[in-house]
XYZ file of C-alpha atoms in Angstrom:
756
model
C 21.623 -45.061 6.211
C 21.066 -42.507 3.423
C 23.033 -39.449 4.194
C 21.704 -37.464 1.119
C 20.540 -34.019 1.729
C 18.456 -31.740 -0.332
C 19.405 -28.370 -1.023
C 16.980 -25.561 -2.183
C 17.689 -23.699 -5.257
C 17.436 -19.696 -5.249
C 15.133 -18.859 -7.807
C 16.796 -15.752 -9.315
C 20.220 -15.237 -10.798
C 20.962 -12.692 -8.092
C 20.770 -15.639 -5.449
C 23.122 -18.297 -6.910
C 23.075 -21.753 -5.941
C 25.879 -23.011 -3.838
C 27.903 -25.134 -6.290
C 26.272 -23.720 -9.331
C 28.623 -23.567 -12.684
C 29.102 -19.961 -13.052
C 29.317 -20.217 -16.820
C 26.006 -21.870 -17.090
C 23.611 -19.272 -18.386
C 20.426 -20.909 -17.101
C 21.661 -21.528 -13.517
C 22.593 -25.126 -12.450
C 19.944 -27.532 -11.113
C 20.905 -29.621 -8.178
C 21.158 -33.222 -8.936
C 18.829 -35.832 -7.412
C 19.832 -38.841 -5.612
C 18.704 -42.031 -7.370
C 18.154 -44.985 -5.122
C 18.873 -48.394 -6.859
C 15.695 -49.842 -8.174
C 14.884 -53.428 -7.712
C 14.553 -54.084 -11.471
C 17.711 -52.904 -12.511
C 21.291 -51.579 -11.461
C 21.650 -48.129 -10.218
C 22.661 -45.112 -12.418
C 26.159 -43.768 -11.969
C 26.517 -40.428 -10.472
C 27.395 -37.564 -12.819
C 29.659 -34.753 -11.827
C 30.308 -31.261 -13.370
C 32.006 -30.811 -16.532
C 35.608 -30.908 -16.414
C 35.910 -31.689 -12.564
C 36.849 -34.710 -10.671
C 34.077 -35.937 -8.311
C 35.335 -36.737 -4.883
C 35.053 -40.116 -3.041
C 31.784 -40.763 -1.462
C 30.880 -43.196 1.390
C 29.252 -46.555 0.577
C 26.362 -45.745 2.597
C 25.293 -42.853 0.438
C 24.787 -44.142 -3.170
C 23.744 -41.836 -5.905
C 24.476 -38.752 -4.018
C 25.380 -35.849 -6.577
C 27.532 -33.082 -5.887
C 28.433 -29.664 -7.512
C 31.815 -28.360 -8.153
C 33.306 -24.912 -7.150
C 35.332 -22.750 -9.219
C 39.069 -23.935 -8.958
C 38.072 -27.423 -7.984
C 39.816 -28.973 -11.093
C 43.049 -27.410 -10.265
C 42.812 -28.566 -6.742
C 42.060 -32.136 -8.110
C 45.046 -32.097 -10.366
C 47.414 -30.641 -7.515
C 46.535 -33.494 -5.027
C 44.130 -36.264 -6.239
C 44.083 -37.824 -2.857
C 42.619 -34.798 -1.112
C 38.796 -34.610 -1.028
C 37.181 -31.637 -2.341
C 34.875 -29.637 -0.108
C 31.329 -30.754 -0.888
C 28.481 -28.278 -1.854
C 25.819 -27.015 0.746
C 23.728 -29.737 2.228
C 26.235 -32.659 0.682
C 28.565 -34.215 3.391
C 32.199 -34.736 2.285
C 32.935 -38.240 1.715
C 36.019 -39.907 3.022
C 38.881 -41.427 0.781
C 39.458 -45.128 1.265
C 39.305 -47.202 4.289
C 36.198 -48.846 3.085
C 35.361 -52.312 4.765
C 34.731 -54.203 1.645
C 37.879 -53.211 0.098
C 39.403 -50.020 -1.147
C 37.986 -48.319 -4.048
C 40.191 -46.443 -6.389
C 41.147 -42.948 -5.393
C 39.051 -40.528 -7.127
C 36.018 -42.731 -7.620
C 32.347 -41.554 -6.827
C 29.691 -42.969 -4.622
C 28.183 -45.590 -6.602
C 31.136 -46.123 -9.093
C 32.268 -49.659 -8.316
C 35.150 -51.308 -10.324
C 34.054 -54.389 -12.469
C 35.786 -57.626 -12.379
C 39.211 -57.534 -13.712
C 39.425 -53.860 -13.948
C 42.584 -51.775 -12.750
C 42.270 -50.021 -9.574
C 45.160 -48.029 -9.144
C 45.511 -45.650 -12.124
C 45.939 -48.299 -14.540
C 43.446 -47.490 -17.136
C 43.965 -48.968 -20.649
C 41.783 -48.980 -23.934
C 40.729 -52.677 -23.222
C 39.392 -51.750 -19.872
C 35.608 -51.995 -19.183
C 34.197 -48.693 -19.383
C 30.469 -47.351 -19.057
C 29.091 -44.085 -20.402
C 26.633 -41.825 -18.304
C 23.131 -42.810 -18.851
C 20.465 -39.950 -18.810
C 17.257 -40.045 -17.145
C 15.009 -42.197 -19.254
C 17.834 -43.558 -21.434
C 18.371 -47.465 -21.482
C 21.886 -48.959 -21.549
C 22.717 -50.779 -24.831
C 25.308 -53.072 -23.745
C 27.664 -50.539 -22.745
C 27.304 -51.141 -19.200
C 29.082 -53.949 -17.484
C 27.837 -55.438 -14.127
C 29.626 -57.512 -11.615
C 27.596 -59.365 -9.063
C 24.506 -57.353 -9.802
C 26.304 -53.978 -9.572
C 26.842 -51.380 -12.567
C 30.513 -50.465 -12.983
C 31.552 -46.750 -13.072
C 33.248 -45.431 -15.667
C 37.073 -46.337 -15.975
C 39.423 -43.278 -15.208
C 42.646 -42.322 -16.773
C 45.755 -41.981 -14.875
C 44.839 -38.510 -14.198
C 41.574 -39.445 -12.544
C 39.602 -37.835 -15.218
C 36.590 -40.119 -16.587
C 36.736 -40.901 -20.112
C 33.478 -39.640 -21.509
C 34.281 -40.805 -25.049
C 34.008 -44.511 -24.421
C 31.164 -46.410 -25.631
C 30.492 -43.595 -28.455
C 31.011 -44.598 -32.230
C 34.263 -43.206 -33.718
C 35.147 -41.448 -30.212
C 32.608 -38.652 -30.512
C 31.811 -37.162 -27.218
C 28.212 -37.432 -25.859
C 26.100 -34.038 -26.246
C 25.188 -32.006 -23.225
C 21.408 -32.485 -22.388
C 21.018 -28.839 -21.171
C 22.786 -26.994 -23.919
C 22.665 -29.473 -26.928
C 26.207 -28.888 -27.535
C 28.737 -31.684 -27.670
C 30.804 -32.041 -24.383
C 34.750 -31.755 -24.261
C 36.524 -34.870 -24.190
C 36.795 -36.184 -20.552
C 33.742 -34.405 -19.313
C 30.647 -36.196 -17.847
C 27.317 -35.578 -19.190
C 25.172 -33.520 -16.666
C 21.806 -35.141 -15.546
C 18.411 -33.457 -15.142
C 15.873 -35.358 -13.079
C 12.098 -34.894 -11.999
C 13.302 -34.058 -8.468
C 15.007 -30.867 -9.750
C 11.816 -29.647 -11.236
C 9.751 -30.487 -7.975
C 12.242 -28.471 -5.956
C 12.456 -25.565 -8.295
C 8.409 -25.337 -8.591
C 8.355 -25.325 -4.617
C 10.960 -22.658 -4.462
C 9.405 -20.639 -7.103
C 5.748 -20.881 -5.741
C 6.951 -19.854 -2.349
C 8.657 -16.656 -3.885
C 5.489 -15.737 -5.960
C 3.417 -16.477 -2.652
C 5.501 -13.674 -0.803
C 4.267 -10.836 -2.925
C 1.490 -8.775 -1.614
C 0.725 -6.607 -4.284
C 0.603 -6.844 -8.140
C 4.202 -5.711 -8.835
C 5.698 -7.943 -6.115
C 3.923 -10.903 -7.598
C 4.849 -10.249 -11.067
C 8.456 -9.608 -10.205
C 8.637 -12.805 -8.099
C 7.461 -14.787 -11.274
C 10.332 -13.063 -13.348
C 13.008 -13.722 -10.870
C 11.925 -17.082 -9.949
C 12.153 -17.952 -13.671
C 15.000 -16.301 -14.990
C 17.621 -18.049 -15.514
C 16.767 -21.134 -13.725
C 13.933 -22.098 -15.930
C 14.004 -19.749 -18.997
C 16.552 -17.109 -20.322
C 13.948 -14.669 -20.762
C 10.177 -14.108 -19.667
C 7.509 -11.579 -20.739
C 4.541 -11.143 -18.774
C 1.269 -9.729 -20.386
C -1.797 -8.742 -18.162
C -5.253 -7.527 -18.953
C -5.768 -3.782 -19.225
C -7.632 -3.037 -16.954
C -7.554 -6.064 -14.687
C -11.100 -7.281 -13.505
C -11.615 -7.165 -9.963
C -13.657 -9.964 -8.300
C -16.757 -10.974 -10.024
C -17.259 -8.039 -12.270
C -17.676 -8.647 -15.857
C -14.976 -6.580 -17.931
C -16.352 -4.308 -20.670
C -14.847 -3.700 -23.971
C -12.283 -5.630 -25.882
C -9.760 -7.859 -24.274
C -6.559 -5.804 -24.188
C -3.152 -7.170 -22.905
C -0.477 -4.802 -21.796
C 3.170 -5.790 -21.256
C 3.588 -5.678 -17.596
C 7.237 -6.672 -17.112
C 9.964 -8.599 -18.906
C 13.111 -10.173 -17.425
C 16.136 -11.874 -19.065
C 19.561 -12.987 -18.206
C 21.761 -9.846 -17.972
C 24.658 -9.111 -20.127
C 27.166 -9.457 -17.317
C 26.786 -11.046 -13.977
C 28.201 -9.961 -10.683
C 31.660 -11.486 -10.379
C 31.712 -11.473 -6.766
C 30.917 -14.598 -4.888
C 32.218 -16.859 -7.644
C 29.963 -15.310 -10.578
C 31.577 -14.715 -13.883
C 30.292 -13.273 -16.946
C 28.100 -16.005 -18.902
C 27.773 -16.635 -22.501
C 24.663 -14.680 -23.617
C 22.621 -14.860 -27.019
C 22.766 -12.388 -29.547
C 21.153 -8.972 -28.261
C 18.523 -9.277 -31.178
C 17.295 -12.638 -30.047
C 15.364 -11.977 -26.695
C 15.734 -8.304 -26.159
C 13.566 -6.983 -28.729
C 10.767 -9.341 -28.554
C 7.387 -7.777 -27.392
C 4.722 -5.135 -28.099
C 3.545 -2.690 -25.374
C -0.274 -3.228 -26.242
C -1.999 -6.269 -27.916
C -5.957 -6.316 -28.507
C -7.112 -9.907 -28.520
C -9.610 -10.242 -31.422
C -12.525 -12.616 -30.995
C -11.798 -15.891 -32.687
C -8.180 -15.248 -33.521
C -5.344 -17.890 -32.823
C -4.329 -15.931 -29.664
C -7.985 -15.903 -28.354
C -8.010 -19.725 -28.981
C -4.624 -20.302 -27.084
C -5.920 -18.123 -24.137
C -9.195 -20.001 -24.141
C -7.392 -23.399 -23.871
C -5.858 -22.161 -20.616
C -3.054 -25.022 -20.920
C 0.457 -23.962 -21.686
C 1.566 -24.844 -25.273
C 4.920 -24.888 -27.252
C 5.102 -22.276 -29.721
C 6.180 -24.775 -32.357
C 2.520 -25.843 -32.531
C 0.269 -24.266 -35.192
C -1.900 -22.429 -32.739
C 0.631 -20.843 -30.927
C 2.709 -20.101 -33.990
C 0.011 -18.044 -35.588
C -0.647 -16.568 -32.075
C 2.680 -15.216 -31.347
C 2.582 -12.375 -34.044
C -0.649 -11.345 -32.808
C 0.903 -11.053 -28.947
C 4.246 -9.654 -29.857
C 3.163 -7.369 -32.571
C 3.488 -7.997 -36.379
C 5.136 -4.807 -37.439
C 8.083 -5.245 -34.893
C 11.212 -6.806 -36.137
C 11.643 -9.616 -33.417
C 13.374 -12.909 -33.538
C 12.348 -16.059 -31.523
C 14.386 -19.005 -31.055
C 13.541 -22.022 -33.291
C 12.009 -25.401 -32.148
C 10.652 -25.874 -28.662
C 12.525 -23.191 -27.044
C 9.355 -20.962 -26.162
C 6.298 -21.709 -24.079
C 3.069 -19.680 -24.178
C 1.240 -19.854 -20.883
C -2.197 -18.219 -20.375
C -2.737 -16.788 -16.719
C -6.134 -17.660 -15.581
C -7.565 -16.155 -12.270
C -10.551 -17.474 -10.473
C -13.047 -16.454 -13.245
C -11.329 -15.714 -16.441
C -8.000 -15.475 -18.127
C -6.223 -12.256 -17.022
C -2.996 -12.507 -18.870
C -0.224 -14.630 -20.517
C 3.333 -15.356 -19.679
C 5.926 -16.207 -22.518
C 8.947 -18.296 -21.601
C 12.146 -18.086 -23.940
C 15.447 -19.978 -24.122
C 18.200 -19.191 -26.252
C 19.715 -21.217 -28.921
C 22.698 -22.219 -27.017
C 20.545 -24.135 -24.356
C 18.571 -27.337 -24.561
C 14.925 -26.829 -25.753
C 12.104 -27.401 -23.341
C 10.865 -30.891 -22.679
C 7.478 -32.143 -22.281
C 7.618 -31.939 -18.474
C 8.380 -28.361 -18.569
C 4.864 -27.543 -19.803
C 3.744 -28.822 -16.220
C 6.231 -26.462 -14.647
C 5.019 -23.603 -16.611
C 1.451 -24.419 -15.786
C 2.204 -24.517 -12.076
C 3.980 -20.974 -12.206
C 1.130 -19.603 -14.328
C -1.646 -20.924 -11.974
C 0.246 -19.565 -8.790
C 0.922 -16.285 -10.349
C -2.526 -15.908 -11.702
C -4.352 -16.625 -8.483
C -1.754 -14.337 -6.643
C -2.686 -11.413 -9.072
C -6.121 -12.126 -8.702
C -5.932 -11.796 -4.854
C -3.613 -8.794 -5.138
C -6.207 -6.960 -7.196
C -8.919 -7.708 -4.832
C -6.721 -6.639 -1.810
C -5.819 -3.291 -3.601
C -9.646 -2.726 -4.366
C -10.508 -3.248 -0.646
C -7.569 -1.057 0.485
C -8.848 1.747 -1.911
C -12.148 1.524 -0.706
C -11.265 1.706 2.844
C -8.831 4.660 2.084
C -11.666 6.600 0.227
C -14.405 5.709 3.060
C -11.848 7.157 5.817
C -11.040 10.053 3.831
C -14.589 11.004 2.898
C -15.569 10.540 6.504
C -13.140 13.106 7.805
C -13.131 16.671 6.737
C -10.911 17.353 3.666
C -10.007 20.692 4.761
C -10.575 22.566 7.947
C -12.564 25.906 7.638
C -10.958 29.207 8.045
C -12.683 30.786 11.164
C -12.603 34.351 12.531
C -10.102 34.480 15.571
C -9.096 30.874 15.598
C -6.494 28.850 13.605
C -6.856 24.954 13.124
C -4.541 22.120 12.451
C -5.275 18.203 12.409
C -3.801 14.882 12.144
C -5.269 11.320 11.710
C -3.164 8.125 11.853
C -4.891 4.679 11.389
C -3.910 2.048 13.830
C -1.981 -0.054 11.288
C -1.598 -0.556 7.421
C -3.888 -3.732 7.703
C -6.620 -1.644 9.492
C -6.871 1.628 7.789
C -10.275 2.635 8.841
C -11.632 3.199 12.204
C -14.129 5.188 14.214
C -12.041 8.276 15.206
C -13.078 11.595 13.718
C -12.758 15.299 14.270
C -14.425 18.373 12.843
C -14.750 22.187 13.012
C -18.052 23.843 12.169
C -18.367 27.560 11.850
C -21.100 28.925 13.979
C -23.235 32.264 13.900
C -21.436 35.098 15.675
C -18.003 34.108 14.379
C -17.895 31.304 16.789
C -16.601 27.760 16.167
C -17.556 24.312 17.286
C -14.570 21.864 17.918
C -15.597 18.257 17.814
C -13.440 15.046 18.318
C -15.019 11.600 18.765
C -14.155 7.775 18.830
C -16.416 4.937 18.000
C -15.360 1.419 19.275
C -13.735 -0.802 16.724
C -11.586 -0.580 13.436
C -13.697 -1.938 11.015
C -15.923 -0.453 7.972
C -18.990 -0.787 10.414
C -17.067 1.513 12.919
C -16.129 3.912 10.031
C -19.882 3.857 9.001
C -21.180 4.614 12.378
C -18.549 7.450 12.803
C -19.664 9.178 9.516
C -23.488 8.939 10.780
C -22.519 10.639 14.278
C -20.438 13.140 12.561
C -23.308 14.237 10.178
C -25.696 14.284 13.087
C -23.167 16.567 15.027
C -22.946 18.876 11.916
C -26.662 19.136 11.818
C -27.234 19.819 15.577
C -24.323 22.434 15.381
C -26.212 24.235 12.636
C -29.121 24.696 15.175
C -26.775 26.310 17.389
C -27.719 24.099 20.384
C -25.694 24.052 23.542
C -22.765 21.559 23.742
C -24.830 19.394 26.419
C -27.679 19.394 24.180
C -25.857 18.211 21.205
C -24.221 15.399 23.249
C -27.955 14.452 24.347
C -29.106 13.955 20.741
C -26.010 12.099 19.684
C -26.640 9.775 22.360
C -30.187 9.158 21.077
C -29.177 8.782 17.442
C -26.505 6.055 18.580
C -29.336 4.157 20.255
C -31.308 4.223 17.237
C -28.219 2.661 15.310
C -28.159 -0.133 17.549
C -27.826 -1.354 20.916
C -24.025 -1.945 20.977
C -23.315 1.400 19.122
C -20.793 2.896 21.727
C -18.651 6.072 21.156
C -17.045 8.914 23.103
C -17.229 12.525 22.232
C -15.928 15.937 23.086
C -17.920 18.946 21.946
C -16.581 22.629 22.752
C -17.701 25.953 21.221
C -15.124 28.859 21.085
C -16.428 32.418 21.218
C -13.574 34.806 19.911
C -15.512 37.886 21.112
C -16.064 36.829 24.606
C -12.511 34.588 24.628
C -14.426 31.925 26.339
C -15.111 28.224 25.601
C -17.839 25.958 26.453
C -17.112 22.242 26.742
C -19.111 19.165 27.183
C -17.885 15.650 27.353
C -19.189 12.224 26.943
C -16.401 9.531 28.233
C -13.843 11.226 26.316
C -10.200 11.930 27.595
C -10.023 15.572 28.885
C -8.412 18.453 26.389
C -5.051 19.815 27.280
C -4.618 23.788 27.097
C -1.170 25.164 26.304
C -1.045 28.757 27.521
C 1.107 31.247 25.976
C 3.773 31.415 28.904
C 4.308 27.743 28.261
C 2.112 26.054 30.943
C 0.205 22.994 30.000
C -2.930 22.415 31.594
C -5.346 19.446 31.714
C -8.924 21.082 31.662
C -11.042 19.788 34.560
C -14.169 18.805 32.328
C -16.738 16.392 33.640
C -16.238 12.931 31.954
C -19.614 11.889 31.569
C -21.033 8.671 30.320
C -20.143 7.382 26.810
C -22.534 7.966 23.868
C -24.838 4.982 23.337
C -25.449 4.377 27.131
C -28.926 6.274 27.287
C -30.608 7.748 29.854
C -27.814 9.956 31.375
C -27.135 13.734 31.433
C -24.355 15.690 30.200
C -22.854 18.887 31.836
C -21.144 21.699 30.125
C -18.553 24.200 31.685
C -17.562 27.518 30.451
C -13.751 28.351 30.803
C -11.314 31.015 29.774
C -9.817 30.809 26.478
C -6.967 33.605 26.464
C -5.364 34.793 23.375
C -2.432 33.052 22.162
C -3.502 29.780 24.048
C -3.699 26.377 22.108
C -6.505 23.944 22.742
C -5.447 20.131 22.161
C -8.268 17.658 21.490
C -7.206 14.133 20.841
C -8.592 10.495 20.983
C -7.490 7.952 23.344
C -5.073 6.199 21.002
C -2.603 9.138 21.395
C -2.374 8.633 25.118
C -3.374 4.689 25.799
C -1.609 1.718 24.734
C -0.530 -1.878 26.134
C 2.322 -0.201 27.500
C 0.711 2.602 29.526
C -2.581 3.584 31.046
C -4.569 6.695 29.972
C -3.771 9.045 32.771
C 0.086 8.310 32.377
C -0.235 9.163 28.678
C -2.097 12.209 29.325
C 0.718 13.512 31.870
C 3.219 12.641 29.166
C 1.404 14.638 26.755
C 1.176 17.472 29.086
C 4.949 17.461 29.585
C 5.411 17.035 25.943
C 3.577 20.355 25.120
C 5.291 22.227 27.948
C 8.610 21.157 26.550
C 7.869 22.380 23.040
C 6.627 25.494 24.234
C 9.824 26.224 26.042
C 11.751 25.936 22.770
C 9.976 28.989 21.272
C 9.946 31.183 24.165
C 7.289 32.690 26.544
C 6.005 35.203 24.031
C 5.864 33.243 20.887
C 3.656 29.983 20.885
C 5.063 27.209 18.719
C 3.717 26.801 15.137
C 0.490 24.497 15.149
C 1.719 22.299 12.375
C 4.912 21.647 13.982
C 3.282 21.237 17.435
C 1.183 18.464 15.912
C 4.244 16.645 14.535
C 6.070 16.918 18.110
C 2.910 15.444 19.692
C 2.777 12.553 17.489
C 6.619 11.794 17.904
C 5.925 10.895 21.527
C 4.595 7.589 20.177
C 7.065 4.777 20.872
C 7.167 1.361 19.049
C 4.413 -0.178 21.117
C 1.992 2.775 21.256
C 0.234 2.132 17.987
C -2.676 0.120 19.230
C -5.485 2.391 18.082
C -6.513 5.129 15.634
C -5.286 8.582 16.299
C -7.432 11.807 15.743
C -5.733 15.001 16.692
C -7.225 18.648 16.384
C -5.327 21.653 17.534
C -7.117 25.149 17.933
C -4.912 28.320 18.235
C -6.840 31.188 20.054
C -6.313 34.460 18.466
C -9.628 36.074 19.431
C -10.970 39.453 18.384
C -9.996 42.552 20.383
C -12.789 44.538 22.046
C -11.778 47.451 19.969
C -12.530 45.649 16.881
C -16.119 44.973 17.750
C -19.192 47.337 17.829
C -22.339 46.106 19.098
C -25.884 47.489 19.568
C -29.464 46.699 20.313
C -32.300 48.444 18.151
C -35.931 48.548 18.916
C -38.239 46.899 16.176
C -39.426 50.415 14.713
C -39.522 52.303 11.579
C -36.681 54.485 12.756
C -34.307 51.299 13.324
C -33.040 51.298 9.812
C -31.809 54.978 9.862
C -30.180 54.602 13.235
C -28.491 51.585 12.050
C -26.940 53.626 9.175
C -25.640 56.258 11.401
C -24.057 53.790 13.935
C -22.176 52.002 11.159
C -20.911 55.126 9.516
C -19.574 56.196 13.029
C -17.857 52.625 13.646
C -16.302 52.741 10.161
C -14.812 56.321 10.641
C -13.252 55.202 13.996
C -11.742 52.389 12.260
C -10.562 54.399 9.236
C -12.679 52.525 6.716
C -14.632 55.423 5.247
C -14.227 53.904 1.683
C -16.822 51.146 2.666
C -19.412 53.516 4.200
C -21.722 53.545 1.307
C -21.805 49.915 0.810
C -22.158 49.198 4.428
C -24.887 51.643 4.888
C -26.942 50.369 1.928
C -26.504 46.411 2.866
C -27.154 47.259 6.759
C -30.320 49.311 5.964
C -31.656 46.469 3.744
C -30.882 43.701 6.381
C -32.274 45.639 9.431
C -35.481 46.674 7.544
C -36.088 43.087 6.804
C -35.544 42.113 10.535
C -37.710 44.763 12.068
C -40.468 44.041 9.675
C -41.261 40.902 11.548
C -39.432 40.968 14.645
C -41.184 41.391 18.155
C -38.042 41.801 20.314
C -34.940 44.132 20.065
C -32.818 43.502 16.821
C -29.098 43.096 17.349
C -26.492 44.781 15.061
C -22.849 43.921 15.381
C -19.648 44.871 13.243
C -16.470 42.812 13.279
C -13.262 44.150 12.111
C -10.709 41.332 11.396
C -9.232 40.523 7.899
C -12.580 41.463 6.655
C -15.336 43.482 7.769
C -18.505 41.379 9.141
C -21.639 42.559 9.767
C -24.444 40.410 11.826
C -27.947 41.287 12.178
C -30.138 39.062 14.611
C -33.875 38.859 15.440
C -36.210 36.376 17.168
C -37.885 35.198 13.720
C -36.849 31.585 13.007
C -37.776 31.621 9.344
C -34.767 32.103 7.061
C -34.835 34.753 4.333
C -34.692 33.347 0.666
C -32.959 34.799 -2.462
C -35.561 35.439 -5.021
C -35.972 37.156 -8.406
C -38.249 40.177 -8.098
C -40.934 40.974 -10.801
C -41.078 44.391 -12.341
C -44.197 45.372 -10.665
C -42.966 44.180 -6.989
C -42.323 46.801 -4.597
C -40.147 44.741 -2.562
C -37.856 41.668 -2.762
C -34.758 43.344 -3.834
C -32.892 43.654 -0.555
C -31.056 40.345 -0.543
C -30.555 40.575 -4.423
C -28.431 43.763 -3.507
C -26.607 41.884 -0.744
C -25.918 39.101 -2.921
C -24.386 41.446 -5.683
C -22.226 43.550 -3.335
C -20.966 41.253 -0.575
C -18.153 39.231 -0.626
C -20.024 36.408 1.147
C -23.363 36.341 2.983
C -25.449 33.615 4.714
C -28.430 33.108 7.371
C -28.249 30.684 10.367
C -31.090 29.621 12.420
C -30.577 29.829 16.288
C -32.516 28.403 19.055
C -33.858 31.826 19.790
C -34.226 33.044 16.223
C -31.779 33.797 13.301
C -28.816 35.727 12.298
C -28.186 37.150 8.682
C -24.641 38.270 8.204
C -22.609 39.432 5.279
C -18.779 40.209 4.742
C -16.771 42.855 2.701
C -13.266 42.950 1.660
C -11.286 45.666 3.565
C -9.877 48.456 1.277
């Protein structure tokens, strides 16, 4: 029964393989068990340089094992005690074999030949065999006995004689480093199984990356030092997305480099490794490279397959890639591989793998390894770019669907929050809005469209635009919901949404609310009491054929109204009414921290509300809109009705003068009298009902004139011969702001002036 185990390599120098030689600059590759073939004897197992392999059971031939630091000293101290095996390799017992005892210190698969000494009697005339590398054929140096290949004869100290079979006693060179091995050290072996395990571990590490930087870093960490001593990764600038055709010349930018560090972490058995000269691999590479059509680099990239840099085409392409003006040095021979990175449609970059001069050059099979690494990395980069573009589109769509900044309205302060359901679902159907209305009023809207997709976000945007248009007509809240319901039915039969629409009047200190299947708002009073407003729920938008009802409630100064979507109060762990009660308690507890006479700050209050969410409470989007009612004091409001007659403008000037004198704002008298006279004159010319005049004193002075004519005035340039048409021109020149809003019963023209 084969007891061989396969141990997976780490793919980076920061995660060492158990049993790896700490002084090996490239990272040790695990050996591969070699089953005896039918056509020839099995190859002898190989050990680490300078170490005595332990005994292995006869039922596990060809099992290779790595040494640990200090193993050689332990073997010299006690040659009969088995050395602990590496991770995944069972410790083999000494002696006790049914077919006769093997010599102490012999490895699995090392059987003595006929007549060979078995108990430390190693002489010059004893039969010896040298280690055979993969693909090498023995030349009479291996002796066999009964169809079995003899293992190397050991000296009295148990160290295999690595010089046997070499002419003149010269040691056999190390196939990984190319340097002669010290006398008494076996030759390490490299097999195809090592490459397969390395490629498997490396591709898994690359596939774990989600964004561009993670994938490129995974390629570098998987490659260095196991496969190469250094790597340079170039990517196209800019990277094409999907099927779009890039414009302009092909430009490669050096995205990332990695190399074996000067010193390794000495913890965990690592010691500083021998490094190449700093000028060998550290100064290679230019930041930008423009690939000229028809150049050698363009031909190599067009070929797609990795190539050795000692080929004529790659040798001519390297100066173009790395920069001809830079003083760089590359290792000689086949110590560099240039691998194009090809995505789904086109080449998106290149990777350059480098090995130092103290290490063995790349082999032909390493081109296949480089091709696998380049293919997996390029496809991962392609998908990461597509994912990044989709995430960017989702973020932009959601950002543009929501208000970028809340308006500054008279008598009310606003704050808002929006949280997506998760990073994988950044768009949804939740929205909020604050819309200024005539008469210093403000409309507060919050809604929720079913779903968390781009379609939900698009429907949300259409409903929000419709709500803004209806609010501009100054329709009652229930009428706004009725028209939204009709719009949702026009969008489709399955377009469902909930919505709450409220209008706050800072002069009357009243709020009118209409609900369409949405969770009820919560009103936090100045004294700290939190109240869930009793608003008729109504049917969701999109049902059709239903009537909506509006209620009018008190909105005292200092109170805070909280509008939210069901993602804040409903989850898999709690129902909606339990969540609403928890929200009410959270608001009351937060208000007690600031005292009964000071309401909590709006921004901090929003953060406190979101902190009530637990780990399992993020099942849906969350939209939150908080409104602090400051109101306008009655002493700061002056309101009159004027009959539509010729004397109305003069009367309006006198009333405005008295109000300004009462407020101590005489410095604005001239400007206010002129502008009020012009606006009232235009109103009484066409009005059939009394004209309203209202002055509001807040941080600015606001004047509003209303009439029953729906046509809005337009600013135009009067000609020299015209007798009229200059009133709005004066308003536009003297006022801080001005505007006109159409009402269901007419219109309102307003202007604002800065206070002294």
